[in-house]
mmCIF file of C-alpha atoms in Angstrom:
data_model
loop_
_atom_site.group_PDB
_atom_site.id
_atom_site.type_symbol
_atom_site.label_atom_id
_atom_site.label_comp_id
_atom_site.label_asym_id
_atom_site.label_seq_id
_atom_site.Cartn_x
_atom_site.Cartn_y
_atom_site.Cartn_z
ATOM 1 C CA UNK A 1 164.841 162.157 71.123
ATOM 2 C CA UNK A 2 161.543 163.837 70.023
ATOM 3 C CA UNK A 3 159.452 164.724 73.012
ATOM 4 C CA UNK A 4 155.491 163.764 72.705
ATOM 5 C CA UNK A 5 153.106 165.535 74.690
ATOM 6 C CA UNK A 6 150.161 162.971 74.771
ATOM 7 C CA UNK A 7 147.963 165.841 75.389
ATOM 8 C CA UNK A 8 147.766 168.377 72.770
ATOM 9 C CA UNK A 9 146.056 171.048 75.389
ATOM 10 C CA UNK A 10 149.096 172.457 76.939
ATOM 11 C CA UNK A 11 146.830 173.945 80.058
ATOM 12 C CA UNK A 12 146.455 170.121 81.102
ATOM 13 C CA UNK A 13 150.006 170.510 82.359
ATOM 14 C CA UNK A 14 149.632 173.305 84.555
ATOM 15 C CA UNK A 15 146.402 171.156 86.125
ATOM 16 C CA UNK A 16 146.232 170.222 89.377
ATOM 17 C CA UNK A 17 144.766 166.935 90.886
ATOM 18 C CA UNK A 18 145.367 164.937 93.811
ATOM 19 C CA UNK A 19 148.964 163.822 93.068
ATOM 20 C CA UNK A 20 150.249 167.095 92.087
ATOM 21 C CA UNK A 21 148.091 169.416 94.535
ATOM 22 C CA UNK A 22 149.872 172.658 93.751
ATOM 23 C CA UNK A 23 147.050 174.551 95.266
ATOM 24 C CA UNK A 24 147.973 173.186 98.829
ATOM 25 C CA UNK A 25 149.592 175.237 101.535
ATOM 26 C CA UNK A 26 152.307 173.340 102.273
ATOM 27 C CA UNK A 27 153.357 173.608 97.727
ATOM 28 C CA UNK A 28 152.060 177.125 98.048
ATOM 29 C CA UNK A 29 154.058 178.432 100.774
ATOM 30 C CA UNK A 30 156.885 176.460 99.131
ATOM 31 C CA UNK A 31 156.602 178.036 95.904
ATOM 32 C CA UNK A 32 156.264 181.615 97.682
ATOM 33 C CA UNK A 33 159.760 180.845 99.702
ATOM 34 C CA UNK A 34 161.576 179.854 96.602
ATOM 35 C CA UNK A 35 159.662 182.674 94.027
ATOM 36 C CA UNK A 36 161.039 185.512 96.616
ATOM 37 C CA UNK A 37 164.465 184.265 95.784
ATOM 38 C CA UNK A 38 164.144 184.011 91.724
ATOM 39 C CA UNK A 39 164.893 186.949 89.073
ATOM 40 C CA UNK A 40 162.753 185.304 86.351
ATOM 41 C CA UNK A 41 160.533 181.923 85.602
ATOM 42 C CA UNK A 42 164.112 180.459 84.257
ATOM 43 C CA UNK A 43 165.858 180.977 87.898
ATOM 44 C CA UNK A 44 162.827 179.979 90.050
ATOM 45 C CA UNK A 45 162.521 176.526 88.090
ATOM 46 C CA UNK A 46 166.317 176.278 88.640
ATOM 47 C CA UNK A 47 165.730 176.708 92.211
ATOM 48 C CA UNK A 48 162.785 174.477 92.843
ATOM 49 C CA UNK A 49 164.491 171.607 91.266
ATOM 50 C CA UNK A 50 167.493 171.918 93.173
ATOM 51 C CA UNK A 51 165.388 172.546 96.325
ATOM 52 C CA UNK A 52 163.401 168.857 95.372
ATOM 53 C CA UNK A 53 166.914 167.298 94.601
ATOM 54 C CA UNK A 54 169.134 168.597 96.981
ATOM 55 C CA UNK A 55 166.559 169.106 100.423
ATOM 56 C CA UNK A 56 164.330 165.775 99.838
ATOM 57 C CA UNK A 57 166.134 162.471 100.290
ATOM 58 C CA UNK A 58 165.867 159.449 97.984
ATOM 59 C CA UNK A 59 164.322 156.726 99.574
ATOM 60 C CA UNK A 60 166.283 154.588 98.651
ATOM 61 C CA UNK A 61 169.587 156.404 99.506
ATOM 62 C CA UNK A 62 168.504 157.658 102.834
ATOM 63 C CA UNK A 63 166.905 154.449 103.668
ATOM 64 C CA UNK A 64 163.650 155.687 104.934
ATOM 65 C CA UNK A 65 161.232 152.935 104.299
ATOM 66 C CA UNK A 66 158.474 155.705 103.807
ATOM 67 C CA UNK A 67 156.515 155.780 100.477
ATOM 68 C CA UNK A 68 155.011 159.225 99.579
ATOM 69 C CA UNK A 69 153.296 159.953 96.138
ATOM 70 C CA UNK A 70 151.620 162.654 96.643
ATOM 71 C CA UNK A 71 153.400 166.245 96.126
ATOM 72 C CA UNK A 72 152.456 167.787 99.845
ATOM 73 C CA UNK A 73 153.007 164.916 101.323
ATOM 74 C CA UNK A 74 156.542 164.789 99.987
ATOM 75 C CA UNK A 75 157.179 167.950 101.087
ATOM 76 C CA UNK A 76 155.834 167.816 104.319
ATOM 77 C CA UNK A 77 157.505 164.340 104.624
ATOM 78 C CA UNK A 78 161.089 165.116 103.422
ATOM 79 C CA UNK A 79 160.900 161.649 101.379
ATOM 80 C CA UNK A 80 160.303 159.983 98.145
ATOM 81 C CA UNK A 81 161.277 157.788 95.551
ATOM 82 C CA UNK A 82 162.420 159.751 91.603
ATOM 83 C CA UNK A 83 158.506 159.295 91.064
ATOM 84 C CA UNK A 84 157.710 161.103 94.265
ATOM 85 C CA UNK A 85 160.259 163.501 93.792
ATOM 86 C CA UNK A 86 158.885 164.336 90.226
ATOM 87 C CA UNK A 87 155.577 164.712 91.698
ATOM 88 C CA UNK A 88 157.028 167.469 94.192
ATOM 89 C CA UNK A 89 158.593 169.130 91.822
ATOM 90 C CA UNK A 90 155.694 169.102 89.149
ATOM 91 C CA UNK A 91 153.718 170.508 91.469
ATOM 92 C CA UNK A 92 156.175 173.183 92.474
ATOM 93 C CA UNK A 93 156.754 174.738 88.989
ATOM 94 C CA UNK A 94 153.208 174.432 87.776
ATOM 95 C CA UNK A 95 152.198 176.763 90.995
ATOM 96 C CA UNK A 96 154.612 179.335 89.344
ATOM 97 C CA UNK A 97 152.394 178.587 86.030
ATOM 98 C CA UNK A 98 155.297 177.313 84.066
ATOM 99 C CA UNK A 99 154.315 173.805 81.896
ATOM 100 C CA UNK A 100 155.370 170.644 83.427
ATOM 101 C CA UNK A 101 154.706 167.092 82.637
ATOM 102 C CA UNK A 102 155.761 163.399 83.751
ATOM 103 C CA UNK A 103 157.815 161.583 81.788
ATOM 104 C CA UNK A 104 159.886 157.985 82.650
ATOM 105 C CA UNK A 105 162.893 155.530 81.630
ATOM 106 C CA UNK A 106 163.140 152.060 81.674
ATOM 107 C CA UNK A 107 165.963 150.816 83.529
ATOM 108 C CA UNK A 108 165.209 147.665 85.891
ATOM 109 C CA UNK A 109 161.996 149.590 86.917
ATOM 110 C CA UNK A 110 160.555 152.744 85.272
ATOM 111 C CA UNK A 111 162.111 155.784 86.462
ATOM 112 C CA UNK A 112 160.318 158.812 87.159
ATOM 113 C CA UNK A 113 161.380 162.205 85.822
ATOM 114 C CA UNK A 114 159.888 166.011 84.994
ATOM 115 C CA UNK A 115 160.159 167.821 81.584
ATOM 116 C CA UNK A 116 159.671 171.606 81.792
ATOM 117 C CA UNK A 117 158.546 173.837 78.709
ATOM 118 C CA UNK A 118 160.373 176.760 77.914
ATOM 119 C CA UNK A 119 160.764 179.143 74.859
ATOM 120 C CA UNK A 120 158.518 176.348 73.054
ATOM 121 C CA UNK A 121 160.271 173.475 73.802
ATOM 122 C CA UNK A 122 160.423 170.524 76.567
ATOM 123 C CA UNK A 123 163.412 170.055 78.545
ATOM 124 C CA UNK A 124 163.686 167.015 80.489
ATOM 125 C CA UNK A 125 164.673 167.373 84.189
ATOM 126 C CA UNK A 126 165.784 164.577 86.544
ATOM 127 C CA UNK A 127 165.077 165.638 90.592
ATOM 128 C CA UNK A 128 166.218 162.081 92.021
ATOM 129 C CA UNK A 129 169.090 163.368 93.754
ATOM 130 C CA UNK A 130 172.447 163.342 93.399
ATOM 131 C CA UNK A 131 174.886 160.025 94.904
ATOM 132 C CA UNK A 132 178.300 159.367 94.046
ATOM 133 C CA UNK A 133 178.234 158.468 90.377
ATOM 134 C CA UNK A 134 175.077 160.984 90.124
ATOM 135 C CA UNK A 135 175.589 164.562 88.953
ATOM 136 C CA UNK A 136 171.514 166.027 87.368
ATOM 137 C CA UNK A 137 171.356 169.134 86.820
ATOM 138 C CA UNK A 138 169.075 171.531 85.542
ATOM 139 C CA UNK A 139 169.626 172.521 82.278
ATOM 140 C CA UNK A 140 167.916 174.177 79.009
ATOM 141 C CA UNK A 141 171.167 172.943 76.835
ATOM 142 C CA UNK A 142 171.383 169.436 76.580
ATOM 143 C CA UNK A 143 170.008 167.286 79.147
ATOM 144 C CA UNK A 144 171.867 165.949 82.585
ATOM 145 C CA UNK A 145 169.865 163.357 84.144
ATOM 146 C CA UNK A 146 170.734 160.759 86.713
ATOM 147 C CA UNK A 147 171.118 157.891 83.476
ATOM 148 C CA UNK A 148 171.262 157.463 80.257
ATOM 149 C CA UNK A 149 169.400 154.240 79.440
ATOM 150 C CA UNK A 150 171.546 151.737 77.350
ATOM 151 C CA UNK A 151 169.299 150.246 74.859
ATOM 152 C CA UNK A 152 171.749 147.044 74.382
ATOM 153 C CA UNK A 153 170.675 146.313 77.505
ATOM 154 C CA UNK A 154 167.014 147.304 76.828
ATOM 155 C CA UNK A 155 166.914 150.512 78.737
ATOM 156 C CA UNK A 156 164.788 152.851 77.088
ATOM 157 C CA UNK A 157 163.713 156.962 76.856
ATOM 158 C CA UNK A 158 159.893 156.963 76.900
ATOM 159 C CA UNK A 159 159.115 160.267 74.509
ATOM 160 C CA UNK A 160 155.275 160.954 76.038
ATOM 161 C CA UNK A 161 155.697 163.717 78.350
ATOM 162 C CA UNK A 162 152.063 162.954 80.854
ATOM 163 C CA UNK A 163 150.007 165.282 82.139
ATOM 164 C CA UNK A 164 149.515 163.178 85.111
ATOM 165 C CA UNK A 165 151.331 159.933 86.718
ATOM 166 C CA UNK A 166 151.105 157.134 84.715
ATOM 167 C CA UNK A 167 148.598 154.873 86.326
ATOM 168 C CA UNK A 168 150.614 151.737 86.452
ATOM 169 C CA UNK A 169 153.311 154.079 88.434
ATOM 170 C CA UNK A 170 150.482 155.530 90.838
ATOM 171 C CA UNK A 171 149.048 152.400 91.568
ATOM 172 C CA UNK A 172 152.019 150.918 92.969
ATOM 173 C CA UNK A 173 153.157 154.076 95.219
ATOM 174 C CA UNK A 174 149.932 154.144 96.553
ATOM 175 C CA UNK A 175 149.521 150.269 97.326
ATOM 176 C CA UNK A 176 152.937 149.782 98.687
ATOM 177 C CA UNK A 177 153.406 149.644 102.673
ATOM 178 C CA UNK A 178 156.639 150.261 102.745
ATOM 179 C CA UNK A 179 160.115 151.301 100.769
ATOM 180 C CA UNK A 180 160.768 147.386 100.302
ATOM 181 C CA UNK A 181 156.852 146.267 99.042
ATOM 182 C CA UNK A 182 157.171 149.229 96.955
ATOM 183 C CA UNK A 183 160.530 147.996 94.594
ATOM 184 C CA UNK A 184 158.617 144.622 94.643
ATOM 185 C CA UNK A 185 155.568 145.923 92.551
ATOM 186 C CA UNK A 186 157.018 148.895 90.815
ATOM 187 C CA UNK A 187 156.275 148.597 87.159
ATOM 188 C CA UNK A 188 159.112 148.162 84.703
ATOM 189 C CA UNK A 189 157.401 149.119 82.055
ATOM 190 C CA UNK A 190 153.799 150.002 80.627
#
């Protein structure tokens, strides 16, 4: 699948906003902690997205009824849903000035994942966490993510790679009151 960046300016993902606030102390301090333990840019994104998979619950999995959407706030929180998760980690790697951008599936709601630009090309990254059954990993050669979407089933990739959430996703993380309102109102699709 062809990637689409659906802004051509590639400094618009390396922004920050007030999702992915990559210039608060909580991300920066984060970023510092995990930069002191990477060789290269390669290694540190490696690290932050196994620090986001491996140290920050899944909702859903943990079953804390929490909803977080903004990056800090994740962090701080130790909580999130993929879209949260992708927010914590967007924010991570574009504090270490490497290009990262939002991107989603369609499964039974849209799932939220990260793709990361190196040597010229995206490379999709999925943070959710791993379950049984679940084994992401980060990888430049050939993608592991949580799913594959089965389009018999209409699953679908979505190829635009955002520089910010998608609005339909934002709107419902920052409506919901809890973990349950939240996979009421999720979007499945935009």
């Amino acid at each position: 699948m062809e990637l689409i960046q659906n802004n051509p300016d590639l400094s618009a993902y390396l922004a920050a906003d007030e999702v992915i606030d990559h210039h608060h102390p909580l991300v920066r301090q984060t970023a510092a902690e995990l930069a002191g333990k990477a060789a290269d840019s390669y290694a540190y994104a490696r690290l932050a997205f196994e620090f986001v998979r491996d140290t920050i619950p899944h909702s859903q999995d943990s079953g804390d009824p929490r909803v977080t959407w903004r990056a800090s706030d994740v962090l701080e929180r130790r909580t999130g849903i993929c879209h949260a998760k992708a927010h914590a980690l967007t924010a991570l790697l574009r504090a270490e000035d490497i290009p990262t951008a939002l991107c989603y599936q369609k499964f039974d709601v849209l799932h939220g994942l990260v793709a990361v630009r190196f040597d010229g090309a995206w490379h999709r990254q999925d943070p959710r966490g791993n379950k049984p059954g679940v084994d992401a990993r980060f990888s430049l050669d050939g993608e592991r993510l949580a799913r594959t979407p089965d389009p018999r089933c209409g699953e679908l990739d979505h190829p635009v790679l955002h520089a910010a959430p998608h609005p339909a996703v934002l709107s419902a993380l920052r409506a919901a009151r809890d973990l349950e309102h939240l996979w009421r109102t999720l979007p499945t699709g935009f």
